[in-house]
Amino acid sequence: MKYHIQVFAGLAELMGGPMVTVPTDQEAMTITALKGLLSERFPEAAAQLQSAFVARNQVYAAPEELVSIHDEIAIIPPVSGG
């Protein structure tokens, strides 16, 4: 099983591109667990992942919500403007 995850901005640079594929043996996990899995796989992105927003099927998801391998998942880092 694999999670296919879109990543944006600086996260895409740190994680090797705008789409990340992560193999797993879990069909579903919480947003918090997914961020932990990604932080282990991409330690250079761990700090940004911690504060990033996660969208599941184009809707922002809370940390305790479940995502599955069938969901459209996007990770959006905080953006500041000026």
N, CA, C and O atoms as a CHARMM CRD file, in Angstrom:
* protein
*
  328
    1    1 MET  N      0.83900  -1.17300   0.00000 PROA 1      0.00000
    2    1 MET  CA     0.00000   0.00000   0.00000 PROA 1      0.00000
    3    1 MET  C      0.88600   1.23900   0.00000 PROA 1      0.00000
    4    1 MET  O      1.99900   1.22900   0.52700 PROA 1      0.00000
    5    2 LYS  N      0.37100   2.29500  -0.59700 PROA 2      0.00000
    6    2 LYS  CA     1.13900   3.53800  -0.69300 PROA 2      0.00000
    7    2 LYS  C      0.23000   4.74300  -0.50400 PROA 2      0.00000
    8    2 LYS  O     -0.92300   4.75800  -0.93500 PROA 2      0.00000
    9    3 TYR  N      0.78800   5.74900   0.15500 PROA 3      0.00000
   10    3 TYR  CA     0.14300   7.06000   0.22100 PROA 3      0.00000
   11    3 TYR  C      0.77100   7.91600  -0.86700 PROA 3      0.00000
   12    3 TYR  O      1.99500   7.96300  -0.99300 PROA 3      0.00000
   13    4 HSD  N     -0.05500   8.58800  -1.64900 PROA 4      0.00000
   14    4 HSD  CA     0.41100   9.53500  -2.66000 PROA 4      0.00000
   15    4 HSD  C      0.04300  10.91900  -2.13300 PROA 4      0.00000
   16    4 HSD  O     -1.13200  11.22100  -1.92000 PROA 4      0.00000
   17    5 ILE  N      1.05600  11.75200  -1.92700 PROA 5      0.00000
   18    5 ILE  CA     0.85800  13.01700  -1.22400 PROA 5      0.00000
   19    5 ILE  C      1.42400  14.16300  -2.04600 PROA 5      0.00000
   20    5 ILE  O      2.57100  14.11400  -2.49100 PROA 5      0.00000
   21    6 GLN  N      0.60900  15.19900  -2.24500 PROA 6      0.00000
   22    6 GLN  CA     1.08600  16.42300  -2.88800 PROA 6      0.00000
   23    6 GLN  C      1.71400  17.30800  -1.81400 PROA 6      0.00000
   24    6 GLN  O      1.17000  17.45400  -0.71900 PROA 6      0.00000
   25    7 VAL  N      2.85400  17.89000  -2.13900 PROA 7      0.00000
   26    7 VAL  CA     3.49800  18.83100  -1.21900 PROA 7      0.00000
   27    7 VAL  C      3.80400  20.11800  -1.97100 PROA 7      0.00000
   28    7 VAL  O      4.01800  20.10300  -3.18300 PROA 7      0.00000
   29    8 PHE  N      3.82200  21.22000  -1.25200 PROA 8      0.00000
   30    8 PHE  CA     3.93500  22.52700  -1.89300 PROA 8      0.00000
   31    8 PHE  C      5.07300  23.34500  -1.30400 PROA 8      0.00000
   32    8 PHE  O      5.58100  23.06200  -0.21900 PROA 8      0.00000
   33    9 ALA  N      5.45500  24.37100  -2.06000 PROA 9      0.00000
   34    9 ALA  CA     6.42200  25.39800  -1.63300 PROA 9      0.00000
   35    9 ALA  C      7.72700  24.76100  -1.16300 PROA 9      0.00000
   36    9 ALA  O      8.25500  23.85600  -1.81000 PROA 9      0.00000
   37   10 GLY  N      8.23900  25.24000  -0.03700 PROA 10     0.00000
   38   10 GLY  CA     9.52000  24.76600   0.48000 PROA 10     0.00000
   39   10 GLY  C      9.53100  23.28400   0.80200 PROA 10     0.00000
   40   10 GLY  O     10.57700  22.64100   0.72500 PROA 10     0.00000
   41   11 LEU  N      8.38300  22.73600   1.16100 PROA 11     0.00000
   42   11 LEU  CA     8.32300  21.29600   1.43200 PROA 11     0.00000
   43   11 LEU  C      8.63200  20.48600   0.17900 PROA 11     0.00000
   44   11 LEU  O      9.31400  19.46400   0.25300 PROA 11     0.00000
   45   12 ALA  N      8.13800  20.92900  -0.96100 PROA 12     0.00000
   46   12 ALA  CA     8.41800  20.21900  -2.21100 PROA 12     0.00000
   47   12 ALA  C      9.91900  20.19400  -2.48600 PROA 12     0.00000
   48   12 ALA  O     10.45300  19.18400  -2.94600 PROA 12     0.00000
   49   13 GLU  N     10.59000  21.29100  -2.20600 PROA 13     0.00000
   50   13 GLU  CA    12.04000  21.34000  -2.39800 PROA 13     0.00000
   51   13 GLU  C     12.75000  20.37800  -1.45000 PROA 13     0.00000
   52   13 GLU  O     13.67300  19.67300  -1.85700 PROA 13     0.00000
   53   14 LEU  N     12.32800  20.34700  -0.20200 PROA 14     0.00000
   54   14 LEU  CA    12.96800  19.49400   0.80300 PROA 14     0.00000
   55   14 LEU  C     12.66800  18.00800   0.60600 PROA 14     0.00000
   56   14 LEU  O     13.45100  17.14900   1.01100 PROA 14     0.00000
   57   15 MET  N     11.52500  17.71600  -0.02100 PROA 15     0.00000
   58   15 MET  CA    11.09300  16.33000  -0.14000 PROA 15     0.00000
   59   15 MET  C     11.26900  15.76500  -1.54600 PROA 15     0.00000
   60   15 MET  O     10.80000  14.66600  -1.83900 PROA 15     0.00000
   61   16 GLY  N     11.94200  16.51400  -2.41300 PROA 16     0.00000
   62   16 GLY  CA    12.30700  15.98500  -3.71800 PROA 16     0.00000
   63   16 GLY  C     11.29700  16.16600  -4.83500 PROA 16     0.00000
   64   16 GLY  O     11.42400  15.53100  -5.88200 PROA 16     0.00000
   65   17 GLY  N     10.29900  17.01200  -4.64200 PROA 17     0.00000
   66   17 GLY  CA     9.34800  17.27700  -5.71800 PROA 17     0.00000
   67   17 GLY  C      7.94500  17.46400  -5.19800 PROA 17     0.00000
   68   17 GLY  O      7.69300  17.31100  -4.00300 PROA 17     0.00000
   69   18 PRO  N      7.02600  17.79600  -6.09300 PROA 18     0.00000
   70   18 PRO  CA     5.66300  18.12500  -5.67800 PROA 18     0.00000
   71   18 PRO  C      4.78400  16.91500  -5.34100 PROA 18     0.00000
   72   18 PRO  O      3.68400  17.08800  -4.81500 PROA 18     0.00000
   73   19 MET  N      5.24400  15.70800  -5.63100 PROA 19     0.00000
   74   19 MET  CA     4.46600  14.50500  -5.31300 PROA 19     0.00000
   75   19 MET  C      5.38100  13.50500  -4.61400 PROA 19     0.00000
   76   19 MET  O      6.46300  13.18000  -5.10400 PROA 19     0.00000
   77   20 VAL  N      4.92700  13.02700  -3.46500 PROA 20     0.00000
   78   20 VAL  CA     5.69600  12.07100  -2.67000 PROA 20     0.00000
   79   20 VAL  C      4.87100  10.79600  -2.54800 PROA 20     0.00000
   80   20 VAL  O      3.67000  10.85000  -2.28500 PROA 20     0.00000
   81   21 THR  N      5.51100   9.66100  -2.73800 PROA 21     0.00000
   82   21 THR  CA     4.86400   8.36800  -2.54700 PROA 21     0.00000
   83   21 THR  C      5.52300   7.68100  -1.36500 PROA 21     0.00000
   84   21 THR  O      6.74300   7.51700  -1.32600 PROA 21     0.00000
   85   22 VAL  N      4.69600   7.27800  -0.39500 PROA 22     0.00000
   86   22 VAL  CA     5.21500   6.67300   0.82800 PROA 22     0.00000
   87   22 VAL  C      4.59900   5.28800   1.00100 PROA 22     0.00000
   88   22 VAL  O      3.38800   5.16800   1.19000 PROA 22     0.00000
   89   23 PRO  N      5.42900   4.23300   0.93700 PROA 23     0.00000
   90   23 PRO  CA     4.89700   2.89400   1.17800 PROA 23     0.00000
   91   23 PRO  C      4.55700   2.70000   2.65700 PROA 23     0.00000
   92   23 PRO  O      5.22400   3.24800   3.53400 PROA 23     0.00000
   93   24 THR  N      3.52100   1.92000   2.91800 PROA 24     0.00000
   94   24 THR  CA     3.09800   1.66200   4.29000 PROA 24     0.00000
   95   24 THR  C      2.33400   0.34700   4.35000 PROA 24     0.00000
   96   24 THR  O      1.88000  -0.16800   3.32800 PROA 24     0.00000
   97   25 ASP  N      2.20100  -0.18400   5.54500 PROA 25     0.00000
   98   25 ASP  CA     1.37200  -1.37300   5.72800 PROA 25     0.00000
   99   25 ASP  C      0.02200  -1.01400   6.35100 PROA 25     0.00000
  100   25 ASP  O     -0.77300  -1.89400   6.68200 PROA 25     0.00000
  101   26 GLN  N     -0.22700   0.29400   6.50600 PROA 26     0.00000
  102   26 GLN  CA    -1.47800   0.76400   7.10100 PROA 26     0.00000
  103   26 GLN  C     -2.35100   1.42900   6.03900 PROA 26     0.00000
  104   26 GLN  O     -1.91100   2.34300   5.34100 PROA 26     0.00000
  105   27 GLU  N     -3.57700   0.96400   5.92900 PROA 27     0.00000
  106   27 GLU  CA    -4.49700   1.55300   4.95200 PROA 27     0.00000
  107   27 GLU  C     -5.02700   2.90100   5.41800 PROA 27     0.00000
  108   27 GLU  O     -5.42000   3.73100   4.59800 PROA 27     0.00000
  109   28 ALA  N     -5.04000   3.12500   6.73600 PROA 28     0.00000
  110   28 ALA  CA    -5.49300   4.40200   7.28700 PROA 28     0.00000
  111   28 ALA  C     -4.65600   4.75200   8.50700 PROA 28     0.00000
  112   28 ALA  O     -4.19400   3.87200   9.23400 PROA 28     0.00000
  113   29 MET  N     -4.46700   6.05300   8.72200 PROA 29     0.00000
  114   29 MET  CA    -3.75600   6.55300   9.90400 PROA 29     0.00000
  115   29 MET  C     -4.19000   7.98900  10.15100 PROA 29     0.00000
  116   29 MET  O     -4.78800   8.63000   9.28700 PROA 29     0.00000
  117   30 THR  N     -3.88200   8.48500  11.34500 PROA 30     0.00000
  118   30 THR  CA    -4.23100   9.87100  11.65400 PROA 30     0.00000
  119   30 THR  C     -3.29400  10.82500  10.92200 PROA 30     0.00000
  120   30 THR  O     -2.22200  10.43500  10.46000 PROA 30     0.00000
  121   31 ILE  N     -3.71300  12.06500  10.82800 PROA 31     0.00000
  122   31 ILE  CA    -2.86600  13.11100  10.24700 PROA 31     0.00000
  123   31 ILE  C     -1.56100  13.20400  11.03400 PROA 31     0.00000
  124   31 ILE  O     -0.48600  13.33000  10.44800 PROA 31     0.00000
  125   32 THR  N     -1.65600  13.14000  12.36200 PROA 32     0.00000
  126   32 THR  CA    -0.46100  13.21300  13.20400 PROA 32     0.00000
  127   32 THR  C      0.49000  12.06600  12.88500 PROA 32     0.00000
  128   32 THR  O      1.69700  12.28200  12.77200 PROA 32     0.00000
  129   33 ALA  N     -0.03200  10.85600  12.73900 PROA 33     0.00000
  130   33 ALA  CA     0.80800   9.70100  12.41600 PROA 33     0.00000
  131   33 ALA  C      1.43500   9.84500  11.03100 PROA 33     0.00000
  132   33 ALA  O      2.59800   9.49200  10.83500 PROA 33     0.00000
  133   34 LEU  N      0.66800  10.36100  10.07400 PROA 34     0.00000
  134   34 LEU  CA     1.19600  10.56900   8.72500 PROA 34     0.00000
  135   34 LEU  C      2.34700  11.56900   8.74600 PROA 34     0.00000
  136   34 LEU  O      3.37500  11.34800   8.10500 PROA 34     0.00000
  137   35 LYS  N      2.17800  12.66600   9.48000 PROA 35     0.00000
  138   35 LYS  CA     3.26300  13.64900   9.59300 PROA 35     0.00000
  139   35 LYS  C      4.49300  13.01800  10.24300 PROA 35     0.00000
  140   35 LYS  O      5.62200  13.31100   9.84900 PROA 35     0.00000
  141   36 GLY  N      4.28200  12.15800  11.23200 PROA 36     0.00000
  142   36 GLY  CA     5.39800  11.46200  11.87100 PROA 36     0.00000
  143   36 GLY  C      6.12300  10.54400  10.90400 PROA 36     0.00000
  144   36 GLY  O      7.35300  10.50700  10.88200 PROA 36     0.00000
  145   37 LEU  N      5.36700   9.80300  10.10700 PROA 37     0.00000
  146   37 LEU  CA     5.94900   8.91600   9.10500 PROA 37     0.00000
  147   37 LEU  C      6.77700   9.71000   8.09600 PROA 37     0.00000
  148   37 LEU  O      7.88800   9.31600   7.74400 PROA 37     0.00000
  149   38 LEU  N      6.22500  10.82700   7.63800 PROA 38     0.00000
  150   38 LEU  CA     6.95100  11.67300   6.68500 PROA 38     0.00000
  151   38 LEU  C      8.19000  12.29800   7.31900 PROA 38     0.00000
  152   38 LEU  O      9.22000  12.43100   6.65700 PROA 38     0.00000
  153   39 SER  N      8.10600  12.68000   8.58300 PROA 39     0.00000
  154   39 SER  CA     9.25700  13.26800   9.27800 PROA 39     0.00000
  155   39 SER  C     10.39100  12.25900   9.41300 PROA 39     0.00000
  156   39 SER  O     11.56300  12.62900   9.33100 PROA 39     0.00000
  157   40 GLU  N     10.05100  10.98300   9.62000 PROA 40     0.00000
  158   40 GLU  CA    11.07700   9.93700   9.68100 PROA 40     0.00000
  159   40 GLU  C     11.73000   9.74300   8.32200 PROA 40     0.00000
  160   40 GLU  O     12.94600   9.57900   8.22200 PROA 40     0.00000
  161   41 ARG  N     10.92000   9.76300   7.29200 PROA 41     0.00000
  162   41 ARG  CA    11.44300   9.52900   5.93900 PROA 41     0.00000
  163   41 ARG  C     12.19300  10.74200   5.38200 PROA 41     0.00000
  164   41 ARG  O     13.14700  10.59000   4.61800 PROA 41     0.00000
  165   42 PHE  N     11.75900  11.94100   5.76600 PROA 42     0.00000
  166   42 PHE  CA    12.37100  13.18500   5.29500 PROA 42     0.00000
  167   42 PHE  C     12.74200  14.04800   6.50000 PROA 42     0.00000
  168   42 PHE  O     12.08300  15.05800   6.74700 PROA 42     0.00000
  169   43 PRO  N     13.77600  13.68000   7.25400 PROA 43     0.00000
  170   43 PRO  CA    14.11500  14.42500   8.47900 PROA 43     0.00000
  171   43 PRO  C     14.42500  15.89800   8.23300 PROA 43     0.00000
  172   43 PRO  O     14.21300  16.72400   9.12000 PROA 43     0.00000
  173   44 GLU  N     14.91700  16.24000   7.06000 PROA 44     0.00000
  174   44 GLU  CA    15.22000  17.63800   6.75500 PROA 44     0.00000
  175   44 GLU  C     13.95300  18.48500   6.63800 PROA 44     0.00000
  176   44 GLU  O     14.01900  19.71300   6.70100 PROA 44     0.00000
  177   45 ALA  N     12.81100  17.84100   6.46900 PROA 45     0.00000
  178   45 ALA  CA    11.53500  18.55500   6.35800 PROA 45     0.00000
  179   45 ALA  C     10.71200  18.48500   7.64200 PROA 45     0.00000
  180   45 ALA  O      9.60700  19.02500   7.68900 PROA 45     0.00000
  181   46 ALA  N     11.22100  17.83500   8.67700 PROA 46     0.00000
  182   46 ALA  CA    10.44500  17.57700   9.90000 PROA 46     0.00000
  183   46 ALA  C      9.91000  18.85200  10.54400 PROA 46     0.00000
  184   46 ALA  O      8.75300  18.88500  10.96100 PROA 46     0.00000
  185   47 ALA  N     10.71700  19.89200  10.63400 PROA 47     0.00000
  186   47 ALA  CA    10.27600  21.13500  11.28500 PROA 47     0.00000
  187   47 ALA  C      9.11400  21.76800  10.52000 PROA 47     0.00000
  188   47 ALA  O      8.14500  22.21900  11.13000 PROA 47     0.00000
  189   48 GLN  N      9.20600  21.80400   9.19600 PROA 48     0.00000
  190   48 GLN  CA     8.11600  22.38100   8.39800 PROA 48     0.00000
  191   48 GLN  C      6.87100  21.50200   8.42300 PROA 48     0.00000
  192   48 GLN  O      5.75100  22.01300   8.42300 PROA 48     0.00000
  193   49 LEU  N      7.05900  20.18700   8.44500 PROA 49     0.00000
  194   49 LEU  CA     5.91000  19.28400   8.50200 PROA 49     0.00000
  195   49 LEU  C      5.11300  19.47800   9.78300 PROA 49     0.00000
  196   49 LEU  O      3.88600  19.37500   9.78600 PROA 49     0.00000
  197   50 GLN  N      5.81800  19.75700  10.86300 PROA 50     0.00000
  198   50 GLN  CA     5.16300  19.92100  12.15700 PROA 50     0.00000
  199   50 GLN  C      4.12200  21.04600  12.12800 PROA 50     0.00000
  200   50 GLN  O      3.06600  20.93100  12.75000 PROA 50     0.00000
  201   51 SER  N      4.41800  22.12500  11.41100 PROA 51     0.00000
  202   51 SER  CA     3.50000  23.26800  11.38700 PROA 51     0.00000
  203   51 SER  C      2.64100  23.33300  10.11900 PROA 51     0.00000
  204   51 SER  O      1.85300  24.26300   9.95300 PROA 51     0.00000
  205   52 ALA  N      2.78800  22.36000   9.23200 PROA 52     0.00000
  206   52 ALA  CA     2.05100  22.37600   7.96600 PROA 52     0.00000
  207   52 ALA  C      0.59200  21.95800   8.15500 PROA 52     0.00000
  208   52 ALA  O      0.24500  21.24100   9.09300 PROA 52     0.00000
  209   53 PHE  N     -0.24100  22.42400   7.24200 PROA 53     0.00000
  210   53 PHE  CA    -1.64500  22.03200   7.19300 PROA 53     0.00000
  211   53 PHE  C     -1.78300  20.82500   6.27200 PROA 53     0.00000
  212   53 PHE  O     -1.04000  20.69300   5.30000 PROA 53     0.00000
  213   54 VAL  N     -2.72100  19.95700   6.57500 PROA 54     0.00000
  214   54 VAL  CA    -2.98500  18.79700   5.72300 PROA 54     0.00000
  215   54 VAL  C     -4.42400  18.88000   5.23100 PROA 54     0.00000
  216   54 VAL  O     -5.35300  19.11500   6.00500 PROA 54     0.00000
  217   55 ALA  N     -4.58500  18.68400   3.93700 PROA 55     0.00000
  218   55 ALA  CA    -5.92600  18.63800   3.34700 PROA 55     0.00000
  219   55 ALA  C     -6.20100  17.21100   2.89200 PROA 55     0.00000
  220   55 ALA  O     -5.35200  16.56500   2.27800 PROA 55     0.00000
  221   56 ARG  N     -7.39600  16.73400   3.20200 PROA 56     0.00000
  222   56 ARG  CA    -7.84700  15.41300   2.76700 PROA 56     0.00000
  223   56 ARG  C     -9.04100  15.63000   1.85200 PROA 56     0.00000
  224   56 ARG  O    -10.06100  16.17900   2.26800 PROA 56     0.00000
  225   57 ASN  N     -8.91100  15.20300   0.62300 PROA 57     0.00000
  226   57 ASN  CA    -9.97500  15.38200  -0.37600 PROA 57     0.00000
  227   57 ASN  C    -10.40400  16.84900  -0.47400 PROA 57     0.00000
  228   57 ASN  O    -11.59400  17.16100  -0.52000 PROA 57     0.00000
  229   58 GLN  N     -9.42000  17.73200  -0.50400 PROA 58     0.00000
  230   58 GLN  CA    -9.56300  19.17200  -0.70500 PROA 58     0.00000
  231   58 GLN  C    -10.24000  19.90000   0.45400 PROA 58     0.00000
  232   58 GLN  O    -10.78900  20.98600   0.26800 PROA 58     0.00000
  233   59 VAL  N    -10.20400  19.30600   1.65100 PROA 59     0.00000
  234   59 VAL  CA   -10.73600  19.94400   2.85600 PROA 59     0.00000
  235   59 VAL  C     -9.67600  19.81800   3.94300 PROA 59     0.00000
  236   59 VAL  O     -9.12900  18.73600   4.15400 PROA 59     0.00000
  237   60 TYR  N     -9.38100  20.92600   4.63900 PROA 60     0.00000
  238   60 TYR  CA    -8.40100  20.85300   5.71900 PROA 60     0.00000
  239   60 TYR  C     -8.83700  19.83800   6.76000 PROA 60     0.00000
  240   60 TYR  O    -10.01500  19.75400   7.10800 PROA 60     0.00000
  241   61 ALA  N     -7.87100  19.06300   7.25800 PROA 61     0.00000
  242   61 ALA  CA    -8.15300  17.99300   8.21200 PROA 61     0.00000
  243   61 ALA  C     -7.49400  18.29000   9.55500 PROA 61     0.00000
  244   61 ALA  O     -6.40100  18.85300   9.61200 PROA 61     0.00000
  245   62 ALA  N     -8.16700  17.90600  10.62400 PROA 62     0.00000
  246   62 ALA  CA    -7.63700  18.06000  11.98100 PROA 62     0.00000
  247   62 ALA  C     -6.61700  16.95300  12.25700 PROA 62     0.00000
  248   62 ALA  O     -6.66300  15.89800  11.62300 PROA 62     0.00000
  249   63 PRO  N     -5.69600  17.18700  13.20100 PROA 63     0.00000
  250   63 PRO  CA    -4.63200  16.21400  13.48600 PROA 63     0.00000
  251   63 PRO  C     -5.13000  14.81000  13.82500 PROA 63     0.00000
  252   63 PRO  O     -4.45500  13.82900  13.51700 PROA 63     0.00000
  253   64 GLU  N     -6.29600  14.70200  14.45000 PROA 64     0.00000
  254   64 GLU  CA    -6.79400  13.38500  14.86200 PROA 64     0.00000
  255   64 GLU  C     -7.63500  12.68800  13.78500 PROA 64     0.00000
  256   64 GLU  O     -8.04300  11.54100  13.96400 PROA 64     0.00000
  257   65 GLU  N     -7.89000  13.37300  12.68000 PROA 65     0.00000
  258   65 GLU  CA    -8.67600  12.76100  11.60400 PROA 65     0.00000
  259   65 GLU  C     -7.87000  11.68300  10.89600 PROA 65     0.00000
  260   65 GLU  O     -6.64200  11.74200  10.82800 PROA 65     0.00000
  261   66 LEU  N     -8.59100  10.69400  10.36800 PROA 66     0.00000
  262   66 LEU  CA    -7.96200   9.61200   9.62400 PROA 66     0.00000
  263   66 LEU  C     -7.86600   9.95100   8.14300 PROA 66     0.00000
  264   66 LEU  O     -8.77200  10.55600   7.56900 PROA 66     0.00000
  265   67 VAL  N     -6.76000   9.55400   7.53900 PROA 67     0.00000
  266   67 VAL  CA    -6.60600   9.59300   6.08700 PROA 67     0.00000
  267   67 VAL  C     -6.34400   8.16000   5.63700 PROA 67     0.00000
  268   67 VAL  O     -5.77700   7.36100   6.38100 PROA 67     0.00000
  269   68 SER  N     -6.76000   7.84600   4.42300 PROA 68     0.00000
  270   68 SER  CA    -6.51400   6.50400   3.90100 PROA 68     0.00000
  271   68 SER  C     -5.72900   6.60000   2.59800 PROA 68     0.00000
  272   68 SER  O     -5.55700   7.67600   2.02500 PROA 68     0.00000
  273   69 ILE  N     -5.26300   5.44700   2.15300 PROA 69     0.00000
  274   69 ILE  CA    -4.49500   5.41600   0.90600 PROA 69     0.00000
  275   69 ILE  C     -5.36100   5.81200  -0.28700 PROA 69     0.00000
  276   69 ILE  O     -4.83400   6.10500  -1.36000 PROA 69     0.00000
  277   70 HSD  N     -6.66900   5.82400  -0.11400 PROA 70     0.00000
  278   70 HSD  CA    -7.59100   6.18000  -1.19900 PROA 70     0.00000
  279   70 HSD  C     -7.89200   7.67700  -1.25100 PROA 70     0.00000
  280   70 HSD  O     -8.50100   8.15200  -2.21000 PROA 70     0.00000
  281   71 ASP  N     -7.47200   8.42300  -0.22900 PROA 71     0.00000
  282   71 ASP  CA    -7.74600   9.85900  -0.16200 PROA 71     0.00000
  283   71 ASP  C     -6.76100  10.66200  -1.00300 PROA 71     0.00000
  284   71 ASP  O     -5.62900  10.23800  -1.24000 PROA 71     0.00000
  285   72 GLU  N     -7.21500  11.82800  -1.44500 PROA 72     0.00000
  286   72 GLU  CA    -6.32100  12.81900  -2.04000 PROA 72     0.00000
  287   72 GLU  C     -5.74100  13.61100  -0.86700 PROA 72     0.00000
  288   72 GLU  O     -6.47800  14.25100  -0.11600 PROA 72     0.00000
  289   73 ILE  N     -4.42600  13.56300  -0.71700 PROA 73     0.00000
  290   73 ILE  CA    -3.77300  14.19000   0.43100 PROA 73     0.00000
  291   73 ILE  C     -2.82400  15.27500  -0.06700 PROA 73     0.00000
  292   73 ILE  O     -2.04000  15.06000  -0.99100 PROA 73     0.00000
  293   74 ALA  N     -2.91000  16.43600   0.56000 PROA 74     0.00000
  294   74 ALA  CA    -2.00400  17.54400   0.23800 PROA 74     0.00000
  295   74 ALA  C     -1.47500  18.12500   1.54200 PROA 74     0.00000
  296   74 ALA  O     -2.20800  18.25500   2.52300 PROA 74     0.00000
  297   75 ILE  N     -0.19800  18.47100   1.53600 PROA 75     0.00000
  298   75 ILE  CA     0.41900  19.10100   2.70300 PROA 75     0.00000
  299   75 ILE  C      0.86700  20.49200   2.29300 PROA 75     0.00000
  300   75 ILE  O      1.64900  20.67100   1.36000 PROA 75     0.00000
  301   76 ILE  N      0.34100  21.47900   3.02900 PROA 76     0.00000
  302   76 ILE  CA     0.56100  22.88300   2.68800 PROA 76     0.00000
  303   76 ILE  C      1.27300  23.57200   3.84400 PROA 76     0.00000
  304   76 ILE  O      0.71200  23.68800   4.93300 PROA 76     0.00000
  305   77 PRO  N      2.50500  24.03300   3.62300 PROA 77     0.00000
  306   77 PRO  CA     3.19600  24.74400   4.70100 PROA 77     0.00000
  307   77 PRO  C      2.57300  26.12200   4.92000 PROA 77     0.00000
  308   77 PRO  O      1.96300  26.68100   4.00900 PROA 77     0.00000
  309   78 PRO  N      2.72700  26.66700   6.12800 PROA 78     0.00000
  310   78 PRO  CA     2.22300  28.01900   6.37500 PROA 78     0.00000
  311   78 PRO  C      2.90800  29.01300   5.43900 PROA 78     0.00000
  312   78 PRO  O      4.08500  28.86600   5.11200 PROA 78     0.00000
  313   79 VAL  N      2.16700  30.00800   5.02100 PROA 79     0.00000
  314   79 VAL  CA     2.69500  31.01400   4.10300 PROA 79     0.00000
  315   79 VAL  C      2.53000  32.38300   4.74700 PROA 79     0.00000
  316   79 VAL  O      1.49000  32.69300   5.32800 PROA 79     0.00000
  317   80 SER  N      3.56300  33.18500   4.63600 PROA 80     0.00000
  318   80 SER  CA     3.44200  34.55700   5.13400 PROA 80     0.00000
  319   80 SER  C      3.50600  35.49700   3.94600 PROA 80     0.00000
  320   80 SER  O      4.11900  35.19500   2.92300 PROA 80     0.00000
  321   81 GLY  N      2.88200  36.60500   4.09800 PROA 81     0.00000
  322   81 GLY  CA     2.87000  37.57600   3.00900 PROA 81     0.00000
  323   81 GLY  C      3.28600  38.93600   3.51400 PROA 81     0.00000
  324   81 GLY  O      3.55100  39.12500   4.70100 PROA 81     0.00000
  325   82 GLY  N      3.33500  39.84400   2.63200 PROA 82     0.00000
  326   82 GLY  CA     3.72900  41.16200   3.07700 PROA 82     0.00000
  327   82 GLY  C      3.48300  42.19600   2.02700 PROA 82     0.00000
  328   82 GLY  O      3.76300  43.37500   2.24400 PROA 82     0.00000
